[in-house]
PDB file of C-alpha atoms in Angstrom:
ATOM      1  CA  MET A  85      64.941 -14.601   0.886  1.00 57.00           C
ATOM      2  CA  PRO A  86      64.407 -14.208   4.633  1.00 72.00           C
ATOM      3  CA  ALA A  87      65.673 -17.010   6.832  1.00 85.00           C
ATOM      4  CA  SER A  88      62.255 -17.108   8.465  1.00 92.00           C
ATOM      5  CA  LEU A  89      58.905 -15.338   8.451  1.00 96.00           C
ATOM      6  CA  LEU A  90      56.490 -14.751  11.323  1.00 96.00           C
ATOM      7  CA  LEU A  91      52.822 -14.154  10.522  1.00 97.00           C
ATOM      8  CA  ILE A  92      51.161 -12.765  13.643  1.00 98.00           C
ATOM      9  CA  ARG A  93      47.493 -12.064  14.170  1.00 97.00           C
ATOM     10  CA  HIS A  94      46.803  -9.101  16.434  1.00 98.00           C
ATOM     11  CA  GLY A  95      45.491  -9.735  19.942  1.00 97.00           C
ATOM     12  CA  ALA A  96      41.899  -9.739  21.156  1.00 96.00           C
ATOM     13  CA  VAL A  97      39.639  -6.691  21.034  1.00 96.00           C
ATOM     14  CA  ASP A  98      36.224  -5.858  22.469  1.00 94.00           C
ATOM     15  CA  SER A  99      33.490  -5.764  19.847  1.00 88.00           C
ATOM     16  CA  PRO A 100      31.074  -2.845  20.296  1.00 90.00           C
ATOM     17  CA  ILE A 101      27.628  -4.103  21.245  1.00 92.00           C
ATOM     18  CA  GLY A 102      24.300  -3.077  19.744  1.00 88.00           C
ATOM     19  CA  PRO A 103      20.704  -4.249  20.271  1.00 89.00           C
ATOM     20  CA  GLU A 104      21.331  -7.241  17.967  1.00 87.00           C
ATOM     21  CA  GLY A 105      24.626  -8.223  19.560  1.00 88.00           C
ATOM     22  CA  PRO A 106      28.288  -7.633  18.597  1.00 88.00           C
ATOM     23  CA  LEU A 107      28.938  -5.083  15.862  1.00 88.00           C
ATOM     24  CA  ILE A 108      31.558  -5.101  13.108  1.00 84.00           C
ATOM     25  CA  TYR A 109      34.370  -2.728  14.033  1.00 87.00           C
ATOM     26  CA  GLY A 110      36.848  -0.782  11.962  1.00 87.00           C
ATOM     27  CA  PRO A 111      40.518   0.242  12.012  1.00 93.00           C
ATOM     28  CA  GLU A 112      40.361   2.230  15.256  1.00 94.00           C
ATOM     29  CA  GLN A 113      39.314  -0.602  17.597  1.00 94.00           C
ATOM     30  CA  PRO A 114      42.131  -1.103  20.165  1.00 97.00           C
ATOM     31  CA  LEU A 115      43.401  -4.193  21.934  1.00 97.00           C
ATOM     32  CA  ASN A 116      41.655  -5.078  25.169  1.00 97.00           C
ATOM     33  CA  ILE A 117      43.500  -6.242  28.285  1.00 97.00           C
ATOM     34  CA  GLN A 118      43.272  -9.876  27.204  1.00 96.00           C
ATOM     35  CA  GLY A 119      44.724  -8.966  23.814  1.00 97.00           C
ATOM     36  CA  GLN A 120      47.631  -7.113  25.398  1.00 97.00           C
ATOM     37  CA  HIS A 121      48.435 -10.093  27.606  1.00 96.00           C
ATOM     38  CA  GLN A 122      48.181 -12.480  24.638  1.00 97.00           C
ATOM     39  CA  ILE A 123      50.775 -10.535  22.667  1.00 97.00           C
ATOM     40  CA  ILE A 124      53.136 -10.145  25.617  1.00 96.00           C
ATOM     41  CA  ARG A 125      53.023 -13.906  26.269  1.00 96.00           C
ATOM     42  CA  LEU A 126      53.442 -14.642  22.564  1.00 96.00           C
ATOM     43  CA  GLY A 127      56.553 -12.467  22.457  1.00 95.00           C
ATOM     44  CA  GLN A 128      57.986 -14.189  25.516  1.00 94.00           C
ATOM     45  CA  ASN A 129      57.348 -17.621  23.981  1.00 94.00           C
ATOM     46  CA  LEU A 130      58.979 -16.550  20.732  1.00 94.00           C
ATOM     47  CA  LYS A 131      62.023 -15.291  22.599  1.00 92.00           C
ATOM     48  CA  ASP A 132      62.233 -18.443  24.723  1.00 90.00           C
ATOM     49  CA  SER A 133      62.046 -20.492  21.518  1.00 88.00           C
ATOM     50  CA  GLY A 134      64.953 -18.560  20.023  1.00 90.00           C
ATOM     51  CA  VAL A 135      62.805 -16.728  17.481  1.00 92.00           C
ATOM     52  CA  VAL A 136      63.740 -13.040  17.419  1.00 94.00           C
ATOM     53  CA  PRO A 137      62.638 -10.850  14.494  1.00 96.00           C
ATOM     54  CA  ASP A 138      65.055  -8.378  12.952  1.00 96.00           C
ATOM     55  CA  VAL A 139      62.157  -6.139  11.931  1.00 97.00           C
ATOM     56  CA  ILE A 140      58.412  -6.015  12.610  1.00 98.00           C
ATOM     57  CA  TYR A 141      56.054  -4.813   9.887  1.00 98.00           C
ATOM     58  CA  THR A 142      52.491  -3.995  10.863  1.00 98.00           C
ATOM     59  CA  SER A 143      49.086  -3.177   9.463  1.00 98.00           C
ATOM     60  CA  PRO A 144      48.059   0.471  10.014  1.00 98.00           C
ATOM     61  CA  PHE A 145      45.030  -0.610  12.076  1.00 97.00           C
ATOM     62  CA  ILE A 146      45.370   0.424  15.729  1.00 98.00           C
ATOM     63  CA  ARG A 147      45.085  -3.078  17.192  1.00 98.00           C
ATOM     64  CA  ALA A 148      47.900  -4.309  14.933  1.00 98.00           C
ATOM     65  CA  ILE A 149      50.180  -1.351  15.724  1.00 98.00           C
ATOM     66  CA  GLN A 150      49.618  -1.908  19.447  1.00 98.00           C
ATOM     67  CA  SER A 151      50.419  -5.604  19.030  1.00 98.00           C
ATOM     68  CA  ALA A 152      53.616  -4.811  17.107  1.00 98.00           C
ATOM     69  CA  GLU A 153      54.787  -2.343  19.750  1.00 98.00           C
ATOM     70  CA  LEU A 154      54.165  -4.837  22.567  1.00 98.00           C
ATOM     71  CA  LEU A 155      56.139  -7.450  20.649  1.00 97.00           C
ATOM     72  CA  ARG A 156      59.012  -5.041  20.090  1.00 97.00           C
ATOM     73  CA  GLU A 157      59.290  -4.395  23.832  1.00 96.00           C
ATOM     74  CA  THR A 158      59.779  -8.129  24.407  1.00 93.00           C
ATOM     75  CA  PHE A 159      63.020  -8.413  22.459  1.00 94.00           C
ATOM     76  CA  SER A 160      66.397  -7.120  23.600  1.00 91.00           C
ATOM     77  CA  ASN A 161      67.428  -6.275  20.016  1.00 94.00           C
ATOM     78  CA  ASN A 162      64.620  -3.677  19.908  1.00 94.00           C
ATOM     79  CA  PRO A 163      63.532  -4.432  16.326  1.00 97.00           C
ATOM     80  CA  PRO A 164      62.058  -1.486  14.425  1.00 98.00           C
ATOM     81  CA  VAL A 165      58.291  -1.376  13.936  1.00 98.00           C
ATOM     82  CA  ILE A 166      57.308  -0.206  10.447  1.00 98.00           C
ATOM     83  CA  ILE A 167      53.730   0.456   9.352  1.00 98.00           C
ATOM     84  CA  ARG A 168      52.819  -0.910   5.915  1.00 98.00           C
ATOM     85  CA  GLU A 169      49.535   0.074   4.322  1.00 97.00           C
ATOM     86  CA  ALA A 170      49.494  -3.166   2.303  1.00 97.00           C
ATOM     87  CA  LEU A 171      49.129  -5.211   5.515  1.00 98.00           C
ATOM     88  CA  ARG A 172      45.756  -3.641   6.344  1.00 96.00           C
ATOM     89  CA  GLY A 173      42.648  -5.737   6.846  1.00 92.00           C
ATOM     90  CA  SER A 174      39.907  -5.963   4.226  1.00 85.00           C
ATOM     91  CA  TYR A 175      37.555  -3.695   6.191  1.00 80.00           C
ATOM     92  CA  THR A 176      34.944  -1.925   4.072  1.00 76.00           C
ATOM     93  CA  PRO A 177      33.358   1.188   5.639  1.00 77.00           C
ATOM     94  CA  GLN A 178      29.830   0.143   4.620  1.00 74.00           C
ATOM     95  CA  TRP A 179      30.072  -2.597   7.239  1.00 76.00           C
ATOM     96  CA  SER A 180      30.888  -0.177  10.067  1.00 79.00           C
ATOM     97  CA  LEU A 181      28.889  -0.951  13.213  1.00 83.00           C
ATOM     98  CA  ARG A 182      26.516  -3.319  11.434  1.00 80.00           C
ATOM     99  CA  PRO A 183      25.649  -6.496  13.375  1.00 84.00           C
ATOM    100  CA  GLU A 184      28.175  -9.311  13.011  1.00 81.00           C
ATOM    101  CA  SER A 185      25.194 -11.603  12.418  1.00 81.00           C
ATOM    102  CA  GLU A 186      24.663  -9.961   9.009  1.00 77.00           C
ATOM    103  CA  ALA A 187      27.999 -11.331   7.791  1.00 73.00           C
ATOM    104  CA  GLU A 188      27.730 -15.087   7.422  1.00 67.00           C
ATOM    105  CA  GLY A 189      31.481 -15.429   7.023  1.00 66.00           C
ATOM    106  CA  ILE A 190      34.650 -13.490   6.352  1.00 64.00           C
ATOM    107  CA  HIS A 191      33.982 -13.709   2.598  1.00 67.00           C
ATOM    108  CA  ASP A 192      30.997 -11.399   3.095  1.00 68.00           C
ATOM    109  CA  LEU A 193      33.367  -8.607   4.106  1.00 70.00           C
ATOM    110  CA  PHE A 194      34.957  -8.458   0.660  1.00 74.00           C
ATOM    111  CA  ALA A 195      33.377  -6.212  -1.922  1.00 63.00           C
ATOM    112  CA  ASP A 196      32.743  -8.924  -4.505  1.00 60.00           C
ATOM    113  CA  ASN A 197      29.873 -10.496  -2.587  1.00 60.00           C
ATOM    114  CA  PRO A 198      26.897 -10.617  -5.025  1.00 59.00           C
ATOM    115  CA  ASN A 199      24.471 -10.649  -2.088  1.00 60.00           C
ATOM    116  CA  LEU A 200      25.682  -7.248  -0.887  1.00 60.00           C
ATOM    117  CA  PRO A 201      25.614  -4.875  -3.870  1.00 57.00           C
ATOM    118  CA  GLU A 202      25.827  -1.824  -1.596  1.00 62.00           C
ATOM    119  CA  VAL A 203      29.275  -2.825  -0.342  1.00 60.00           C
ATOM    120  CA  HIS A 204      32.054  -1.356  -2.453  1.00 61.00           C
ATOM    121  CA  GLY A 205      35.810  -1.583  -2.221  1.00 69.00           C
ATOM    122  CA  GLU A 206      38.373  -4.350  -2.450  1.00 83.00           C
ATOM    123  CA  SER A 207      37.563  -7.800  -3.785  1.00 85.00           C
ATOM    124  CA  MET A 208      39.198 -10.957  -2.456  1.00 88.00           C
ATOM    125  CA  LYS A 209      41.287 -11.149  -5.640  1.00 91.00           C
ATOM    126  CA  ASP A 210      42.456  -7.567  -5.075  1.00 91.00           C
ATOM    127  CA  ALA A 211      43.430  -8.371  -1.495  1.00 93.00           C
ATOM    128  CA  TYR A 212      45.231 -11.522  -2.617  1.00 95.00           C
ATOM    129  CA  THR A 213      47.232  -9.627  -5.225  1.00 96.00           C
ATOM    130  CA  ARG A 214      48.043  -6.939  -2.654  1.00 96.00           C
ATOM    131  CA  ILE A 215      49.396  -9.296  -0.003  1.00 97.00           C
ATOM    132  CA  ILE A 216      51.397 -11.398  -2.480  1.00 97.00           C
ATOM    133  CA  ARG A 217      53.040  -8.249  -3.853  1.00 97.00           C
ATOM    134  CA  GLU A 218      53.810  -7.071  -0.315  1.00 97.00           C
ATOM    135  CA  PHE A 219      55.307 -10.414   0.653  1.00 96.00           C
ATOM    136  CA  GLN A 220      57.507 -10.427  -2.436  1.00 94.00           C
ATOM    137  CA  THR A 221      58.699  -6.884  -1.707  1.00 96.00           C
ATOM    138  CA  LEU A 222      59.532  -7.525   1.932  1.00 95.00           C
ATOM    139  CA  LYS A 223      61.229 -10.873   1.434  1.00 90.00           C
ATOM    140  CA  ALA A 224      63.531  -9.335  -1.194  1.00 91.00           C
ATOM    141  CA  SER A 225      64.501  -6.616   1.281  1.00 94.00           C
ATOM    142  CA  HIS A 226      65.586  -8.977   4.064  1.00 93.00           C
ATOM    143  CA  PRO A 227      67.857 -11.776   2.874  1.00 88.00           C
ATOM    144  CA  ASP A 228      68.896 -14.104   5.693  1.00 89.00           C
ATOM    145  CA  GLN A 229      66.862 -12.220   8.299  1.00 94.00           C
ATOM    146  CA  THR A 230      63.762 -12.991  10.352  1.00 95.00           C
ATOM    147  CA  ILE A 231      60.821 -10.711   9.586  1.00 97.00           C
ATOM    148  CA  ALA A 232      57.480 -10.460  11.380  1.00 98.00           C
ATOM    149  CA  LEU A 233      54.205  -9.328   9.792  1.00 98.00           C
ATOM    150  CA  VAL A 234      51.456  -8.290  12.217  1.00 98.00           C
ATOM    151  CA  THR A 235      48.149  -8.328  10.399  1.00 98.00           C
ATOM    152  CA  HIS A 236      44.617  -9.721  10.260  1.00 96.00           C
ATOM    153  CA  PHE A 237      42.550 -12.887   9.922  1.00 92.00           C
ATOM    154  CA  GLU A 238      41.809 -12.687   6.218  1.00 92.00           C
ATOM    155  CA  ILE A 239      45.264 -11.476   5.184  1.00 95.00           C
ATOM    156  CA  ILE A 240      46.955 -14.342   7.025  1.00 96.00           C
ATOM    157  CA  GLY A 241      44.506 -16.810   5.465  1.00 94.00           C
ATOM    158  CA  LEU A 242      45.224 -15.554   1.957  1.00 95.00           C
ATOM    159  CA  LEU A 243      48.984 -15.434   2.422  1.00 96.00           C
ATOM    160  CA  ARG A 244      49.016 -18.888   3.980  1.00 94.00           C
ATOM    161  CA  HIS A 245      47.218 -20.184   0.891  1.00 95.00           C
ATOM    162  CA  TYR A 246      49.823 -18.598  -1.353  1.00 95.00           C
ATOM    163  CA  MET A 247      52.687 -19.982   0.749  1.00 92.00           C
ATOM    164  CA  LYS A 248      51.280 -23.502   0.364  1.00 91.00           C
ATOM    165  CA  THR A 249      50.299 -23.381  -3.311  1.00 93.00           C
ATOM    166  CA  ARG A 250      52.409 -20.614  -4.906  1.00 92.00           C
ATOM    167  CA  ASP A 251      49.331 -20.037  -7.056  1.00 94.00           C
ATOM    168  CA  SER A 252      48.922 -16.282  -7.455  1.00 94.00           C
ATOM    169  CA  SER A 253      45.832 -16.419  -9.682  1.00 93.00           C
ATOM    170  CA  ASN A 254      43.270 -18.276  -7.555  1.00 92.00           C
ATOM    171  CA  PRO A 255      42.668 -16.670  -4.155  1.00 92.00           C
ATOM    172  CA  SER A 256      41.471 -18.834  -1.313  1.00 90.00           C
ATOM    173  CA  MET A 257      41.806 -18.737   2.455  1.00 88.00           C
ATOM    174  CA  GLU A 258      43.525 -21.479   4.394  1.00 84.00           C
ATOM    175  CA  ASP A 259      42.641 -22.209   8.019  1.00 84.00           C
ATOM    176  CA  VAL A 260      43.836 -19.287  10.050  1.00 83.00           C
ATOM    177  CA  ILE A 261      45.158 -18.771  13.534  1.00 92.00           C
ATOM    178  CA  GLU A 262      43.409 -17.304  16.555  1.00 95.00           C
ATOM    179  CA  LYS A 263      43.931 -13.756  17.807  1.00 96.00           C
ATOM    180  CA  GLY A 264      47.322 -13.430  19.483  1.00 96.00           C
ATOM    181  CA  GLU A 265      48.841 -16.457  17.713  1.00 96.00           C
ATOM    182  CA  GLY A 266      51.633 -16.672  15.162  1.00 96.00           C
ATOM    183  CA  LEU A 267      52.862 -18.879  12.334  1.00 95.00           C
ATOM    184  CA  LEU A 268      56.594 -19.367  11.886  1.00 95.00           C
ATOM    185  CA  TYR A 269      57.941 -20.321   8.455  1.00 94.00           C
ATOM    186  CA  GLN A 270      61.510 -21.535   8.018  1.00 93.00           C
ATOM    187  CA  PHE A 271      62.954 -21.345   4.494  1.00 89.00           C
ATOM    188  CA  SER A 272      65.732 -23.089   2.630  1.00 87.00           C
ATOM    189  CA  PRO A 273      68.302 -20.923   0.772  1.00 83.00           C
ATOM    190  CA  GLU A 274      66.310 -21.663  -2.390  1.00 82.00           C
ATOM    191  CA  GLY A 275      63.143 -20.273  -0.831  1.00 82.00           C
ATOM    192  CA  ASN A 276      61.344 -23.548  -0.169  1.00 87.00           C
ATOM    193  CA  ILE A 277      59.346 -23.928   3.044  1.00 90.00           C
ATOM    194  CA  LEU A 278      61.119 -26.297   5.393  1.00 89.00           C
ATOM    195  CA  GLU A 279      58.710 -25.972   8.284  1.00 90.00           C
ATOM    196  CA  GLU A 280      55.464 -24.305   9.323  1.00 92.00           C
ATOM    197  CA  ARG A 281      55.013 -24.004  13.068  1.00 92.00           C
ATOM    198  CA  LYS A 282      52.183 -22.498  15.078  1.00 92.00           C
ATOM    199  CA  ILE A 283      53.189 -20.520  18.163  1.00 92.00           C
ATOM    200  CA  SER A 284      50.546 -19.491  20.676  1.00 91.00           C
ATOM    201  CA  PRO A 285      50.535 -17.341  23.815  1.00 91.00           C
ATOM    202  CA  GLU A 286      49.996 -20.487  25.893  1.00 83.00           C
ATOM    203  CA  GLN A 287      52.801 -22.685  24.606  1.00 66.00           C
ATOM    204  CA  HIS A 288      56.045 -22.387  22.732  1.00 45.00           C
ATOM    205  CA  TYR A 289      54.728 -24.101  19.615  1.00 43.00           C
ATOM    206  CA  ALA A 290      52.475 -26.819  18.311  1.00 43.00           C
ATOM    207  CA  HIS A 291      53.742 -29.812  16.374  1.00 41.00           C
ATOM    208  CA  PRO A 292      55.456 -28.546  13.215  1.00 42.00           C
ATOM    209  CA  GLU A 293      53.962 -29.294   9.839  1.00 43.00           C
ATOM    210  CA  ARG A 294      56.729 -30.479   7.534  1.00 37.00           C
ATOM    211  CA  HIS A 295      56.820 -29.694   3.811  1.00 39.00           C
TER     212      HIS A 295
END
């Protein structure tokens, strides 16, 4: 079991704009300048708080890889950055460059939305199973270490739900963090959550939520 886990949402990006407003973007959308600064400040706040990852795992999406590399440069131990396909977002190509207004919520982006029969791919249950399996694999590989996962809105929401409930059969999304923010989990030797703490680019951390 890792000593602690960092869940980090990639920094801000610029949405492409169409006649109807912002468009849904895919894996290749990079960080913008604001997003770069968010991640640099987040890394500095983590370091100042004494939180230094031994390894950084990242989604294969460009904005996540860029965020992971900027984080790595913050820390003197130069933690390796490793791309993991299982940390990808739930992006479905049929949504590419469609107006954001067509998606009423993040649930619409999963392929099990009955209102969008033309969208195929991963369901929320599939994504939930994927991220739980990935978490179990990575935690077993890093006993007594601090690991960071750089990923996306919906993946953090699903994993946060699992961390709170340990229910692997009923996917749901907990409240998630903003772009450029992180959640720090501290574990007991038995694997119980001792503390959940939000860390933002603007401050070292918010008030911890005790379990």
